[in-house]
């Protein structure tokens, strides 16, 4: 990533895109507790927000965790402070995608595999994972 | 009736002699307002015969200056230009009274909060201060020398609620020699403390420390206890309240009953016991607990077979004393008291609101109070820790903190204060009783205020209780185990815990019947839902309504220690009231000119204090001075100008406005 923005502005951009206030989080861990992929998401939701609170935004943007979020919304639904991590993850993905980053490169998909995958999944997948 | 009358002639003929005293208030006023200029201008206001200034008028030398000037210049009005009247109006009124001038001929011109503190430009501030002084002088010339009339104080207290708070308040007041009426809605006393097994941090048994207090209360000649009774209506005012109390039908004559308990064994009708958090059943004729005091049962008409469908008479048949009275009725009593203390306590948050934690849905998920009942010898499991579903001893117990607390979206925004400590206590006791068992506490913080509390928490961890930092998100069952989804934020991971039993530390909310009563009495309820104290730091046991005091958890979550402290404090306030034979309120009350009043009732509709009502016989409005708060709303609402607000007269305000606009 070579966009020359300072980290403070980047965090503000994440807050603006997601309409969430990072400082509201009091690190209770409830989001991680309810996340269906919480065991494999790295960083899991509460630690992801902690990274943002500490200004370590690039670590989060470069992580695998933000791409694993299925937007099931349990995190935001259960949060005692009303912070919706699913939206924050979405904002992080948007920043990456707008900079032409692709989590999944269409060119790397092998033809044989495509016969198993429904068309709708392709469309959704490209929208979510390809810049 | 007030002994003051509205001046009907223009005070200015003959001339008032007003003294103006400008306070520097250090640099608070002098830093922004040009004091010498203000004094000069004040001296030119019509009616002013003396104008002076001083560094701190509220100080002894400052007050001396005012007193000396009153004597020297024969002042008949005093205006002190200083801070807000909330701070020193009383001070300066006392000063004037000491100099022989009626205190209500002293007015405050607020040139600090309303001028110096909010104006940047010095010239603007001086101009504004000078206007404020001039208009206050004008209004003061229409002040009358009011005299406060005293209302007698009935030295008898009503205490609503006989938990530990109500008991402590009653003891303190009765021990000082006054009569107390202690009203409790349940059939026996002790409140939630009688449900608790052990207390933190000493682990003294709840009953052990509560029973001596209960016995002292029951034996006290000054305390008249009315159980199974509720306050229905209160009218009147501080020093003279008329209270209507409903004594609910017990269907058992408490005088004849010996408390043998045969009726309870004979009764066929059962229902869930709220005392045991629905973990056990009780009969229709019941005591809350075998050790309840007074130990006289009552019949619950909702559950009783005879009262619902006319069958059965088992209790009456078996009673050797003929104490069962099926034809019993509610009784209404009217009592007069001078002070009322609300000690209506708390309840746990509704289970529906915390359903996601599994209570009411997943077997063997109980709340903290339920766990206390399991530990209690008179509880559902005779004091053994056994889970509700199959009676087995749980080998893995997960304690969940912050259930419904600290969460405005799924419960209440505040912290319930006692759960960290009682969870540590319950987990510690579990480890003592089931040493091979696993106890895990899921927490966000561990709050341990007070003596011995942090040390106690450490003891809990040393006994083997595991603390995992994460808020629980899901509780469900698979086969024979309960699964708890939580997190370990310190390790940065999601965790899944298995449990045989889950104990929830549910949020505390104020007791519903207490809140209903407060609403009816127009006692303020705070944003948190608890009854509101007059000031959160400096007046924690009074309410904004004179004569009503608060004690215990009805005012906010707190432990037994804090409850006892607050209860004694509330009693002290009541005793301060009872130390006076007459109560003198401010005489700046409403006054109705009966010759002008047409009885339209607008004032009655406007008054928030029920202090002015149209008398049905006289057909004009009459003010009850003791209830009047001196707000002036009625005077504003009166279409014919019959109601005036003493020393806040229309003529005074018109004169004030004229001074400003000229």
PDB file of N, CA, C and O in Angstrom, chain B residues 504-550:
ATOM      1  N   UNK B 504     -25.622 -16.458  36.872  1.00  0.00           N
ATOM      2  CA  UNK B 504     -25.561 -15.118  36.286  1.00  0.00           C
ATOM      3  C   UNK B 504     -25.623 -14.027  37.351  1.00  0.00           C
ATOM      4  O   UNK B 504     -26.477 -14.072  38.234  1.00  0.00           O
ATOM      5  N   UNK B 505     -24.731 -13.060  37.248  1.00  0.00           N
ATOM      6  CA  UNK B 505     -24.790 -11.907  38.155  1.00  0.00           C
ATOM      7  C   UNK B 505     -25.667 -10.863  37.473  1.00  0.00           C
ATOM      8  O   UNK B 505     -25.189 -10.002  36.736  1.00  0.00           O
ATOM      9  N   UNK B 506     -26.973 -10.970  37.678  1.00  0.00           N
ATOM     10  CA  UNK B 506     -27.888 -10.064  36.967  1.00  0.00           C
ATOM     11  C   UNK B 506     -27.924  -8.673  37.574  1.00  0.00           C
ATOM     12  O   UNK B 506     -27.689  -8.488  38.764  1.00  0.00           O
ATOM     13  N   UNK B 507     -28.288  -7.749  36.727  1.00  0.00           N
ATOM     14  CA  UNK B 507     -28.300  -6.339  37.117  1.00  0.00           C
ATOM     15  C   UNK B 507     -29.340  -6.056  38.193  1.00  0.00           C
ATOM     16  O   UNK B 507     -30.378  -6.712  38.263  1.00  0.00           O
ATOM     17  N   UNK B 508     -29.027  -5.084  39.029  1.00  0.00           N
ATOM     18  CA  UNK B 508     -29.969  -4.637  40.051  1.00  0.00           C
ATOM     19  C   UNK B 508     -30.816  -3.501  39.482  1.00  0.00           C
ATOM     20  O   UNK B 508     -30.287  -2.588  38.840  1.00  0.00           O
ATOM     21  N   UNK B 509     -32.105  -3.561  39.706  1.00  0.00           N
ATOM     22  CA  UNK B 509     -32.988  -2.443  39.344  1.00  0.00           C
ATOM     23  C   UNK B 509     -33.808  -2.117  40.592  1.00  0.00           C
ATOM     24  O   UNK B 509     -33.929  -2.955  41.486  1.00  0.00           O
ATOM     25  N   UNK B 510     -34.354  -0.910  40.670  1.00  0.00           N
ATOM     26  CA  UNK B 510     -35.133  -0.592  41.873  1.00  0.00           C
ATOM     27  C   UNK B 510     -36.422  -1.406  41.917  1.00  0.00           C
ATOM     28  O   UNK B 510     -36.984  -1.742  40.879  1.00  0.00           O
ATOM     29  N   UNK B 511     -36.862  -1.738  43.105  1.00  0.00           N
ATOM     30  CA  UNK B 511     -38.073  -2.547  43.260  1.00  0.00           C
ATOM     31  C   UNK B 511     -39.259  -1.832  42.615  1.00  0.00           C
ATOM     32  O   UNK B 511     -39.466  -0.637  42.797  1.00  0.00           O
ATOM     33  N   UNK B 512     -39.995  -2.574  41.816  1.00  0.00           N
ATOM     34  CA  UNK B 512     -41.069  -1.979  41.021  1.00  0.00           C
ATOM     35  C   UNK B 512     -42.120  -1.299  41.889  1.00  0.00           C
ATOM     36  O   UNK B 512     -42.564  -0.194  41.593  1.00  0.00           O
ATOM     37  N   UNK B 513     -42.503  -1.948  42.989  1.00  0.00           N
ATOM     38  CA  UNK B 513     -43.547  -1.341  43.829  1.00  0.00           C
ATOM     39  C   UNK B 513     -43.021  -0.055  44.457  1.00  0.00           C
ATOM     40  O   UNK B 513     -43.777   0.894  44.680  1.00  0.00           O
ATOM     41  N   UNK B 514     -41.725   0.000  44.715  1.00  0.00           N
ATOM     42  CA  UNK B 514     -41.121   1.220  45.261  1.00  0.00           C
ATOM     43  C   UNK B 514     -41.178   2.361  44.266  1.00  0.00           C
ATOM     44  O   UNK B 514     -41.487   3.503  44.616  1.00  0.00           O
ATOM     45  N   UNK B 515     -40.892   2.040  43.016  1.00  0.00           N
ATOM     46  CA  UNK B 515     -40.930   3.070  41.975  1.00  0.00           C
ATOM     47  C   UNK B 515     -42.364   3.547  41.760  1.00  0.00           C
ATOM     48  O   UNK B 515     -42.627   4.750  41.629  1.00  0.00           O
ATOM     49  N   UNK B 516     -43.307   2.607  41.764  1.00  0.00           N
ATOM     50  CA  UNK B 516     -44.721   2.992  41.600  1.00  0.00           C
ATOM     51  C   UNK B 516     -45.146   3.934  42.716  1.00  0.00           C
ATOM     52  O   UNK B 516     -45.834   4.935  42.480  1.00  0.00           O
ATOM     53  N   UNK B 517     -44.733   3.609  43.940  1.00  0.00           N
ATOM     54  CA  UNK B 517     -45.098   4.464  45.072  1.00  0.00           C
ATOM     55  C   UNK B 517     -44.460   5.839  44.921  1.00  0.00           C
ATOM     56  O   UNK B 517     -45.117   6.869  45.116  1.00  0.00           O
ATOM     57  N   UNK B 518     -43.188   5.876  44.533  1.00  0.00           N
ATOM     58  CA  UNK B 518     -42.487   7.160  44.366  1.00  0.00           C
ATOM     59  C   UNK B 518     -43.183   8.023  43.327  1.00  0.00           C
ATOM     60  O   UNK B 518     -43.365   9.224  43.505  1.00  0.00           O
ATOM     61  N   UNK B 519     -43.607   7.387  42.214  1.00  0.00           N
ATOM     62  CA  UNK B 519     -44.305   8.138  41.153  1.00  0.00           C
ATOM     63  C   UNK B 519     -45.570   8.758  41.710  1.00  0.00           C
ATOM     64  O   UNK B 519     -45.865   9.927  41.480  1.00  0.00           O
ATOM     65  N   UNK B 520     -46.296   7.935  42.475  1.00  0.00           N
ATOM     66  CA  UNK B 520     -47.558   8.400  43.043  1.00  0.00           C
ATOM     67  C   UNK B 520     -47.322   9.575  43.989  1.00  0.00           C
ATOM     68  O   UNK B 520     -48.105  10.506  44.040  1.00  0.00           O
ATOM     69  N   UNK B 521     -46.225   9.532  44.733  1.00  0.00           N
ATOM     70  CA  UNK B 521     -45.916  10.575  45.698  1.00  0.00           C
ATOM     71  C   UNK B 521     -45.204  11.753  45.053  1.00  0.00           C
ATOM     72  O   UNK B 521     -44.840  12.706  45.733  1.00  0.00           O
ATOM     73  N   UNK B 522     -44.966  11.654  43.751  1.00  0.00           N
ATOM     74  CA  UNK B 522     -44.242  12.692  43.001  1.00  0.00           C
ATOM     75  C   UNK B 522     -42.827  12.876  43.536  1.00  0.00           C
ATOM     76  O   UNK B 522     -42.296  13.976  43.538  1.00  0.00           O
ATOM     77  N   UNK B 523     -42.233  11.779  43.953  1.00  0.00           N
ATOM     78  CA  UNK B 523     -40.815  11.795  44.324  1.00  0.00           C
ATOM     79  C   UNK B 523     -40.039  11.588  43.030  1.00  0.00           C
ATOM     80  O   UNK B 523     -40.366  10.707  42.242  1.00  0.00           O
ATOM     81  N   UNK B 524     -38.998  12.399  42.857  1.00  0.00           N
ATOM     82  CA  UNK B 524     -38.224  12.309  41.614  1.00  0.00           C
ATOM     83  C   UNK B 524     -37.557  10.966  41.429  1.00  0.00           C
ATOM     84  O   UNK B 524     -37.032  10.384  42.377  1.00  0.00           O
ATOM     85  N   UNK B 525     -37.599  10.511  40.175  1.00  0.00           N
ATOM     86  CA  UNK B 525     -36.886   9.288  39.818  1.00  0.00           C
ATOM     87  C   UNK B 525     -35.798   9.685  38.846  1.00  0.00           C
ATOM     88  O   UNK B 525     -36.034  10.426  37.907  1.00  0.00           O
ATOM     89  N   UNK B 526     -34.566   9.222  39.077  1.00  0.00           N
ATOM     90  CA  UNK B 526     -33.437   9.629  38.256  1.00  0.00           C
ATOM     91  C   UNK B 526     -33.408   8.932  36.909  1.00  0.00           C
ATOM     92  O   UNK B 526     -34.182   8.019  36.652  1.00  0.00           O
ATOM     93  N   UNK B 527     -32.455   9.343  36.080  1.00  0.00           N
ATOM     94  CA  UNK B 527     -32.333   8.752  34.748  1.00  0.00           C
ATOM     95  C   UNK B 527     -32.044   7.256  34.831  1.00  0.00           C
ATOM     96  O   UNK B 527     -32.420   6.487  33.952  1.00  0.00           O
ATOM     97  N   UNK B 528     -31.384   6.835  35.900  1.00  0.00           N
ATOM     98  CA  UNK B 528     -31.061   5.425  36.067  1.00  0.00           C
ATOM     99  C   UNK B 528     -32.285   4.601  36.449  1.00  0.00           C
ATOM    100  O   UNK B 528     -32.236   3.381  36.428  1.00  0.00           O
ATOM    101  N   UNK B 529     -33.368   5.258  36.846  1.00  0.00           N
ATOM    102  CA  UNK B 529     -34.551   4.524  37.288  1.00  0.00           C
ATOM    103  C   UNK B 529     -34.663   4.454  38.802  1.00  0.00           C
ATOM    104  O   UNK B 529     -35.730   4.172  39.338  1.00  0.00           O
ATOM    105  N   UNK B 530     -33.560   4.721  39.512  1.00  0.00           N
ATOM    106  CA  UNK B 530     -33.593   4.699  40.969  1.00  0.00           C
ATOM    107  C   UNK B 530     -34.153   6.013  41.498  1.00  0.00           C
ATOM    108  O   UNK B 530     -34.147   7.034  40.810  1.00  0.00           O
ATOM    109  N   UNK B 531     -34.611   5.985  42.758  1.00  0.00           N
ATOM    110  CA  UNK B 531     -35.187   7.195  43.344  1.00  0.00           C
ATOM    111  C   UNK B 531     -34.087   8.248  43.482  1.00  0.00           C
ATOM    112  O   UNK B 531     -32.952   7.926  43.843  1.00  0.00           O
ATOM    113  N   UNK B 532     -34.423   9.489  43.197  1.00  0.00           N
ATOM    114  CA  UNK B 532     -33.409  10.539  43.114  1.00  0.00           C
ATOM    115  C   UNK B 532     -33.143  11.229  44.437  1.00  0.00           C
ATOM    116  O   UNK B 532     -34.061  11.684  45.114  1.00  0.00           O
ATOM    117  N   UNK B 533     -31.852  11.318  44.762  1.00  0.00           N
ATOM    118  CA  UNK B 533     -31.447  12.055  45.945  1.00  0.00           C
ATOM    119  C   UNK B 533     -31.411  13.541  45.592  1.00  0.00           C
ATOM    120  O   UNK B 533     -31.345  13.904  44.429  1.00  0.00           O
ATOM    121  N   UNK B 534     -31.437  14.406  46.615  1.00  0.00           N
ATOM    122  CA  UNK B 534     -31.499  15.842  46.364  1.00  0.00           C
ATOM    123  C   UNK B 534     -30.209  16.360  45.727  1.00  0.00           C
ATOM    124  O   UNK B 534     -30.239  17.270  44.916  1.00  0.00           O
ATOM    125  N   UNK B 535     -29.070  15.787  46.098  1.00  0.00           N
ATOM    126  CA  UNK B 535     -27.798  16.128  45.460  1.00  0.00           C
ATOM    127  C   UNK B 535     -26.913  14.890  45.537  1.00  0.00           C
ATOM    128  O   UNK B 535     -26.799  14.281  46.588  1.00  0.00           O
ATOM    129  N   UNK B 536     -26.297  14.496  44.420  1.00  0.00           N
ATOM    130  CA  UNK B 536     -25.584  13.215  44.402  1.00  0.00           C
ATOM    131  C   UNK B 536     -24.410  13.117  45.364  1.00  0.00           C
ATOM    132  O   UNK B 536     -24.045  12.023  45.771  1.00  0.00           O
ATOM    133  N   UNK B 537     -23.821  14.267  45.727  1.00  0.00           N
ATOM    134  CA  UNK B 537     -22.673  14.202  46.641  1.00  0.00           C
ATOM    135  C   UNK B 537     -23.039  14.700  48.030  1.00  0.00           C
ATOM    136  O   UNK B 537     -22.646  14.134  49.033  1.00  0.00           O
ATOM    137  N   UNK B 538     -23.743  15.839  48.083  1.00  0.00           N
ATOM    138  CA  UNK B 538     -23.903  16.527  49.363  1.00  0.00           C
ATOM    139  C   UNK B 538     -25.222  16.276  50.071  1.00  0.00           C
ATOM    140  O   UNK B 538     -25.351  16.579  51.237  1.00  0.00           O
ATOM    141  N   UNK B 539     -26.206  15.726  49.345  1.00  0.00           N
ATOM    142  CA  UNK B 539     -27.486  15.449  50.003  1.00  0.00           C
ATOM    143  C   UNK B 539     -27.979  14.084  49.550  1.00  0.00           C
ATOM    144  O   UNK B 539     -28.967  13.980  48.810  1.00  0.00           O
ATOM    145  N   UNK B 540     -27.261  13.024  49.962  1.00  0.00           N
ATOM    146  CA  UNK B 540     -27.554  11.687  49.425  1.00  0.00           C
ATOM    147  C   UNK B 540     -28.729  10.965  50.073  1.00  0.00           C
ATOM    148  O   UNK B 540     -29.096   9.886  49.604  1.00  0.00           O
ATOM    149  N   UNK B 541     -29.300  11.505  51.151  1.00  0.00           N
ATOM    150  CA  UNK B 541     -30.427  10.786  51.758  1.00  0.00           C
ATOM    151  C   UNK B 541     -31.717  11.593  51.757  1.00  0.00           C
ATOM    152  O   UNK B 541     -32.746  11.119  52.240  1.00  0.00           O
ATOM    153  N   UNK B 542     -31.663  12.822  51.207  1.00  0.00           N
ATOM    154  CA  UNK B 542     -32.893  13.593  51.114  1.00  0.00           C
ATOM    155  C   UNK B 542     -33.410  13.558  49.692  1.00  0.00           C
ATOM    156  O   UNK B 542     -32.661  13.258  48.764  1.00  0.00           O
ATOM    157  N   UNK B 543     -34.691  13.874  49.531  1.00  0.00           N
ATOM    158  CA  UNK B 543     -35.225  14.033  48.180  1.00  0.00           C
ATOM    159  C   UNK B 543     -35.520  15.518  48.018  1.00  0.00           C
ATOM    160  O   UNK B 543     -35.366  16.291  48.959  1.00  0.00           O
ATOM    161  N   UNK B 544     -35.967  15.900  46.828  1.00  0.00           N
ATOM    162  CA  UNK B 544     -36.285  17.306  46.605  1.00  0.00           C
ATOM    163  C   UNK B 544     -37.641  17.671  47.197  1.00  0.00           C
ATOM    164  O   UNK B 544     -38.034  18.830  47.179  1.00  0.00           O
ATOM    165  N   UNK B 545     -38.356  16.675  47.720  1.00  0.00           N
ATOM    166  CA  UNK B 545     -39.638  16.946  48.362  1.00  0.00           C
ATOM    167  C   UNK B 545     -39.421  16.941  49.864  1.00  0.00           C
ATOM    168  O   UNK B 545     -38.949  15.943  50.430  1.00  0.00           O
ATOM    169  N   UNK B 546     -39.747  18.047  50.516  1.00  0.00           N
ATOM    170  CA  UNK B 546     -39.521  18.135  51.950  1.00  0.00           C
ATOM    171  C   UNK B 546     -40.225  17.028  52.701  1.00  0.00           C
ATOM    172  O   UNK B 546     -41.378  16.743  52.448  1.00  0.00           O
ATOM    173  N   UNK B 547     -39.516  16.419  53.665  1.00  0.00           N
ATOM    174  CA  UNK B 547     -40.134  15.400  54.496  1.00  0.00           C
ATOM    175  C   UNK B 547     -39.958  13.990  54.010  1.00  0.00           C
ATOM    176  O   UNK B 547     -40.296  13.040  54.726  1.00  0.00           O
ATOM    177  N   UNK B 548     -39.449  13.812  52.776  1.00  0.00           N
ATOM    178  CA  UNK B 548     -39.206  12.469  52.238  1.00  0.00           C
ATOM    179  C   UNK B 548     -37.718  12.199  52.179  1.00  0.00           C
ATOM    180  O   UNK B 548     -36.959  12.969  51.614  1.00  0.00           O
ATOM    181  N   UNK B 549     -37.312  11.049  52.734  1.00  0.00           N
ATOM    182  CA  UNK B 549     -35.905  10.684  52.770  1.00  0.00           C
ATOM    183  C   UNK B 549     -35.737   9.318  52.120  1.00  0.00           C
ATOM    184  O   UNK B 549     -36.701   8.577  51.957  1.00  0.00           O
ATOM    185  N   UNK B 550     -34.490   9.008  51.762  1.00  0.00           N
ATOM    186  CA  UNK B 550     -34.220   7.739  51.083  1.00  0.00           C
ATOM    187  C   UNK B 550     -33.186   6.937  51.849  1.00  0.00           C
ATOM    188  O   UNK B 550     -32.248   7.500  52.407  1.00  0.00           O
TER     189      UNK B 550
END
